[in-house]
Amino acid sequence: MDTNFYEQVYEIARLIPKGRVTSYGAIAKSLGAAKSSRMVGHAMAYAGTAHPKVPAHRVVNSSGLLTGKFHFDPPASMEQLLRQEGVEVKNDKVLNFKQVFWNPLEEINLD
């Protein structure tokens, strides 16, 4: 496990505003590791043990699917957390994905 990469992933994820989502691939690209979206997914699987907390529920796949929900207990809590923030979800997919998508490359200065 590359804890340094995981910590970088968590730092980005902590910046996602309430009511917005990003994708595993967008986080990977923002870290200069465009082909590492699966590694971002692995990092998010362990996000529950990170301190400070990581809003892992705000990270979905590039189509807006809640593919990480099985790392939540219970799995339905990922959708519940998003709904509490005003994100609409139907059939495990974020509705209006493009409107609520938060792109770290555009939203934060990584210099």
mmCIF file with all atom_site columns, C-alpha atoms in Angstrom:
data_model
loop_
_atom_site.group_PDB
_atom_site.id
_atom_site.type_symbol
_atom_site.label_atom_id
_atom_site.label_alt_id
_atom_site.label_comp_id
_atom_site.label_asym_id
_atom_site.label_entity_id
_atom_site.label_seq_id
_atom_site.pdbx_PDB_ins_code
_atom_site.Cartn_x
_atom_site.Cartn_y
_atom_site.Cartn_z
_atom_site.occupancy
_atom_site.B_iso_or_equiv
_atom_site.pdbx_formal_charge
_atom_site.auth_seq_id
_atom_site.auth_comp_id
_atom_site.auth_asym_id
_atom_site.auth_atom_id
_atom_site.pdbx_PDB_model_num
ATOM 1   C CA . MET A 1 1   ? 0.000   0.000  0.000   1.00 0.00 ? 1   MET A CA 1
ATOM 2   C CA . ASP A 1 2   ? 1.441   3.344  -1.070  1.00 0.00 ? 2   ASP A CA 1
ATOM 3   C CA . THR A 1 3   ? 0.456   5.441  1.929   1.00 0.00 ? 3   THR A CA 1
ATOM 4   C CA . ASN A 1 4   ? 1.900   8.633  0.430   1.00 0.00 ? 4   ASN A CA 1
ATOM 5   C CA . PHE A 1 5   ? -0.290  8.267  -2.683  1.00 0.00 ? 5   PHE A CA 1
ATOM 6   C CA . TYR A 1 6   ? -3.279  7.439  -0.492  1.00 0.00 ? 6   TYR A CA 1
ATOM 7   C CA . GLU A 1 7   ? -2.694  10.555 1.613   1.00 0.00 ? 7   GLU A CA 1
ATOM 8   C CA . GLN A 1 8   ? -2.540  12.674 -1.543  1.00 0.00 ? 8   GLN A CA 1
ATOM 9   C CA . VAL A 1 9   ? -5.827  11.122 -2.683  1.00 0.00 ? 9   VAL A CA 1
ATOM 10  C CA . TYR A 1 10  ? -7.388  11.886 0.701   1.00 0.00 ? 10  TYR A CA 1
ATOM 11  C CA . GLU A 1 11  ? -6.169  15.496 0.591   1.00 0.00 ? 11  GLU A CA 1
ATOM 12  C CA . ILE A 1 12  ? -7.925  16.004 -2.749  1.00 0.00 ? 12  ILE A CA 1
ATOM 13  C CA . ALA A 1 13  ? -11.081 14.203 -1.595  1.00 0.00 ? 13  ALA A CA 1
ATOM 14  C CA . ARG A 1 14  ? -11.291 16.394 1.509   1.00 0.00 ? 14  ARG A CA 1
ATOM 15  C CA . LEU A 1 15  ? -11.550 19.445 -0.782  1.00 0.00 ? 15  LEU A CA 1
ATOM 16  C CA . ILE A 1 16  ? -14.689 18.233 -2.588  1.00 0.00 ? 16  ILE A CA 1
ATOM 17  C CA . PRO A 1 17  ? -17.466 20.601 -1.531  1.00 0.00 ? 17  PRO A CA 1
ATOM 18  C CA . LYS A 1 18  ? -20.725 19.322 -0.047  1.00 0.00 ? 18  LYS A CA 1
ATOM 19  C CA . GLY A 1 19  ? -23.273 18.681 -2.758  1.00 0.00 ? 19  GLY A CA 1
ATOM 20  C CA . ARG A 1 20  ? -20.602 17.933 -5.379  1.00 0.00 ? 20  ARG A CA 1
ATOM 21  C CA . VAL A 1 21  ? -18.921 14.731 -6.585  1.00 0.00 ? 21  VAL A CA 1
ATOM 22  C CA . THR A 1 22  ? -15.752 13.829 -8.439  1.00 0.00 ? 22  THR A CA 1
ATOM 23  C CA . SER A 1 23  ? -14.440 10.668 -10.047 1.00 0.00 ? 23  SER A CA 1
ATOM 24  C CA . TYR A 1 24  ? -11.588 8.315  -9.303  1.00 0.00 ? 24  TYR A CA 1
ATOM 25  C CA . GLY A 1 25  ? -10.038 9.266  -12.642 1.00 0.00 ? 25  GLY A CA 1
ATOM 26  C CA . ALA A 1 26  ? -10.301 13.009 -11.996 1.00 0.00 ? 26  ALA A CA 1
ATOM 27  C CA . ILE A 1 27  ? -8.431  12.595 -8.707  1.00 0.00 ? 27  ILE A CA 1
ATOM 28  C CA . ALA A 1 28  ? -5.795  10.443 -10.421 1.00 0.00 ? 28  ALA A CA 1
ATOM 29  C CA . LYS A 1 29  ? -5.317  13.044 -13.189 1.00 0.00 ? 29  LYS A CA 1
ATOM 30  C CA . SER A 1 30  ? -5.018  15.847 -10.647 1.00 0.00 ? 30  SER A CA 1
ATOM 31  C CA . LEU A 1 31  ? -2.151  13.940 -9.031  1.00 0.00 ? 31  LEU A CA 1
ATOM 32  C CA . GLY A 1 32  ? -0.362  13.458 -12.360 1.00 0.00 ? 32  GLY A CA 1
ATOM 33  C CA . ALA A 1 33  ? -1.203  9.747  -12.396 1.00 0.00 ? 33  ALA A CA 1
ATOM 34  C CA . ALA A 1 34  ? -3.940  9.601  -15.035 1.00 0.00 ? 34  ALA A CA 1
ATOM 35  C CA . LYS A 1 35  ? -3.793  5.804  -15.355 1.00 0.00 ? 35  LYS A CA 1
ATOM 36  C CA . SER A 1 36  ? -4.142  5.249  -11.611 1.00 0.00 ? 36  SER A CA 1
ATOM 37  C CA . SER A 1 37  ? -7.901  5.562  -11.131 1.00 0.00 ? 37  SER A CA 1
ATOM 38  C CA . ARG A 1 38  ? -8.003  2.012  -9.738  1.00 0.00 ? 38  ARG A CA 1
ATOM 39  C CA . MET A 1 39  ? -5.389  2.980  -7.158  1.00 0.00 ? 39  MET A CA 1
ATOM 40  C CA . VAL A 1 40  ? -7.600  5.920  -6.191  1.00 0.00 ? 40  VAL A CA 1
ATOM 41  C CA . GLY A 1 41  ? -10.434 3.424  -5.786  1.00 0.00 ? 41  GLY A CA 1
ATOM 42  C CA . HIS A 1 42  ? -8.253  1.272  -3.530  1.00 0.00 ? 42  HIS A CA 1
ATOM 43  C CA . ALA A 1 43  ? -7.374  4.340  -1.489  1.00 0.00 ? 43  ALA A CA 1
ATOM 44  C CA . MET A 1 44  ? -11.048 5.212  -1.102  1.00 0.00 ? 44  MET A CA 1
ATOM 45  C CA . ALA A 1 45  ? -11.755 1.677  0.145   1.00 0.00 ? 45  ALA A CA 1
ATOM 46  C CA . TYR A 1 46  ? -9.510  2.479  3.131   1.00 0.00 ? 46  TYR A CA 1
ATOM 47  C CA . ALA A 1 47  ? -10.716 6.060  3.566   1.00 0.00 ? 47  ALA A CA 1
ATOM 48  C CA . GLY A 1 48  ? -12.814 5.099  6.588   1.00 0.00 ? 48  GLY A CA 1
ATOM 49  C CA . THR A 1 49  ? -9.649  4.705  8.646   1.00 0.00 ? 49  THR A CA 1
ATOM 50  C CA . ALA A 1 50  ? -8.145  8.064  7.634   1.00 0.00 ? 50  ALA A CA 1
ATOM 51  C CA . HIS A 1 51  ? -7.908  11.063 9.946   1.00 0.00 ? 51  HIS A CA 1
ATOM 52  C CA . PRO A 1 52  ? -9.165  13.662 9.441   1.00 0.00 ? 52  PRO A CA 1
ATOM 53  C CA . LYS A 1 53  ? -12.237 12.105 7.870   1.00 0.00 ? 53  LYS A CA 1
ATOM 54  C CA . VAL A 1 54  ? -12.460 11.692 4.115   1.00 0.00 ? 54  VAL A CA 1
ATOM 55  C CA . PRO A 1 55  ? -15.822 12.278 2.381   1.00 0.00 ? 55  PRO A CA 1
ATOM 56  C CA . ALA A 1 56  ? -15.461 9.103  0.312   1.00 0.00 ? 56  ALA A CA 1
ATOM 57  C CA . HIS A 1 57  ? -19.156 9.191  -0.586  1.00 0.00 ? 57  HIS A CA 1
ATOM 58  C CA . ARG A 1 58  ? -18.380 12.113 -2.915  1.00 0.00 ? 58  ARG A CA 1
ATOM 59  C CA . VAL A 1 59  ? -16.122 9.977  -5.142  1.00 0.00 ? 59  VAL A CA 1
ATOM 60  C CA . VAL A 1 60  ? -17.887 8.003  -7.878  1.00 0.00 ? 60  VAL A CA 1
ATOM 61  C CA . ASN A 1 61  ? -16.905 6.466  -11.190 1.00 0.00 ? 61  ASN A CA 1
ATOM 62  C CA . SER A 1 62  ? -16.606 8.486  -14.402 1.00 0.00 ? 62  SER A CA 1
ATOM 63  C CA . SER A 1 63  ? -20.246 7.787  -15.307 1.00 0.00 ? 63  SER A CA 1
ATOM 64  C CA . GLY A 1 64  ? -21.540 8.889  -11.907 1.00 0.00 ? 64  GLY A CA 1
ATOM 65  C CA . LEU A 1 65  ? -22.143 5.349  -10.649 1.00 0.00 ? 65  LEU A CA 1
ATOM 66  C CA . LEU A 1 66  ? -21.780 4.632  -6.920  1.00 0.00 ? 66  LEU A CA 1
ATOM 67  C CA . THR A 1 67  ? -19.303 1.821  -7.556  1.00 0.00 ? 67  THR A CA 1
ATOM 68  C CA . GLY A 1 68  ? -17.709 2.282  -4.126  1.00 0.00 ? 68  GLY A CA 1
ATOM 69  C CA . LYS A 1 69  ? -20.914 1.753  -2.171  1.00 0.00 ? 69  LYS A CA 1
ATOM 70  C CA . PHE A 1 70  ? -19.907 -1.740 -1.037  1.00 0.00 ? 70  PHE A CA 1
ATOM 71  C CA . HIS A 1 71  ? -17.162 -0.185 1.082   1.00 0.00 ? 71  HIS A CA 1
ATOM 72  C CA . PHE A 1 72  ? -19.853 1.558  3.148   1.00 0.00 ? 72  PHE A CA 1
ATOM 73  C CA . ASP A 1 73  ? -21.701 -0.116 6.004   1.00 0.00 ? 73  ASP A CA 1
ATOM 74  C CA . PRO A 1 74  ? -24.456 -0.488 5.025   1.00 0.00 ? 74  PRO A CA 1
ATOM 75  C CA . PRO A 1 75  ? -23.856 0.030  1.275   1.00 0.00 ? 75  PRO A CA 1
ATOM 76  C CA . ALA A 1 76  ? -26.972 2.221  1.006   1.00 0.00 ? 76  ALA A CA 1
ATOM 77  C CA . SER A 1 77  ? -25.349 4.801  3.287   1.00 0.00 ? 77  SER A CA 1
ATOM 78  C CA . MET A 1 78  ? -23.245 6.156  0.383   1.00 0.00 ? 78  MET A CA 1
ATOM 79  C CA . GLU A 1 79  ? -26.429 7.202  -1.410  1.00 0.00 ? 79  GLU A CA 1
ATOM 80  C CA . GLN A 1 80  ? -27.969 8.504  1.829   1.00 0.00 ? 80  GLN A CA 1
ATOM 81  C CA . LEU A 1 81  ? -24.956 10.729 2.519   1.00 0.00 ? 81  LEU A CA 1
ATOM 82  C CA . LEU A 1 82  ? -25.098 12.159 -1.012  1.00 0.00 ? 82  LEU A CA 1
ATOM 83  C CA . ARG A 1 83  ? -28.847 12.782 -0.753  1.00 0.00 ? 83  ARG A CA 1
ATOM 84  C CA . GLN A 1 84  ? -28.339 14.601 2.569   1.00 0.00 ? 84  GLN A CA 1
ATOM 85  C CA . GLU A 1 85  ? -26.047 16.982 0.675   1.00 0.00 ? 85  GLU A CA 1
ATOM 86  C CA . GLY A 1 86  ? -28.609 17.552 -2.074  1.00 0.00 ? 86  GLY A CA 1
ATOM 87  C CA . VAL A 1 87  ? -27.109 15.218 -4.686  1.00 0.00 ? 87  VAL A CA 1
ATOM 88  C CA . GLU A 1 88  ? -29.840 13.347 -6.547  1.00 0.00 ? 88  GLU A CA 1
ATOM 89  C CA . VAL A 1 89  ? -29.241 9.624  -7.020  1.00 0.00 ? 89  VAL A CA 1
ATOM 90  C CA . LYS A 1 90  ? -31.339 7.093  -8.896  1.00 0.00 ? 90  LYS A CA 1
ATOM 91  C CA . ASN A 1 91  ? -30.485 3.424  -9.512  1.00 0.00 ? 91  ASN A CA 1
ATOM 92  C CA . ASP A 1 92  ? -27.041 3.918  -7.926  1.00 0.00 ? 92  ASP A CA 1
ATOM 93  C CA . LYS A 1 93  ? -26.227 6.752  -10.323 1.00 0.00 ? 93  LYS A CA 1
ATOM 94  C CA . VAL A 1 94  ? -25.782 10.485 -9.702  1.00 0.00 ? 94  VAL A CA 1
ATOM 95  C CA . LEU A 1 95  ? -28.371 12.445 -11.677 1.00 0.00 ? 95  LEU A CA 1
ATOM 96  C CA . ASN A 1 96  ? -27.194 15.693 -13.286 1.00 0.00 ? 96  ASN A CA 1
ATOM 97  C CA . PHE A 1 97  ? -23.659 14.308 -12.992 1.00 0.00 ? 97  PHE A CA 1
ATOM 98  C CA . LYS A 1 98  ? -22.102 16.985 -15.217 1.00 0.00 ? 98  LYS A CA 1
ATOM 99  C CA . GLN A 1 99  ? -23.709 19.773 -13.178 1.00 0.00 ? 99  GLN A CA 1
ATOM 100 C CA . VAL A 1 100 ? -22.513 18.473 -9.788  1.00 0.00 ? 100 VAL A CA 1
ATOM 101 C CA . PHE A 1 101 ? -19.130 17.214 -11.027 1.00 0.00 ? 101 PHE A CA 1
ATOM 102 C CA . TRP A 1 102 ? -16.169 18.833 -9.281  1.00 0.00 ? 102 TRP A CA 1
ATOM 103 C CA . ASN A 1 103 ? -12.955 18.701 -11.317 1.00 0.00 ? 103 ASN A CA 1
ATOM 104 C CA . PRO A 1 104 ? -9.898  19.077 -9.081  1.00 0.00 ? 104 PRO A CA 1
ATOM 105 C CA . LEU A 1 105 ? -7.757  20.204 -12.037 1.00 0.00 ? 105 LEU A CA 1
ATOM 106 C CA . GLU A 1 106 ? -10.041 23.190 -12.541 1.00 0.00 ? 106 GLU A CA 1
ATOM 107 C CA . GLU A 1 107 ? -11.111 23.853 -8.957  1.00 0.00 ? 107 GLU A CA 1
ATOM 108 C CA . ILE A 1 108 ? -7.856  23.790 -6.993  1.00 0.00 ? 108 ILE A CA 1
ATOM 109 C CA . ASN A 1 109 ? -4.335  25.061 -7.454  1.00 0.00 ? 109 ASN A CA 1
ATOM 110 C CA . LEU A 1 110 ? -1.985  22.114 -6.976  1.00 0.00 ? 110 LEU A CA 1
ATOM 111 C CA . ASP A 1 111 ? 1.229   24.129 -7.207  1.00 0.00 ? 111 ASP A CA 1
#
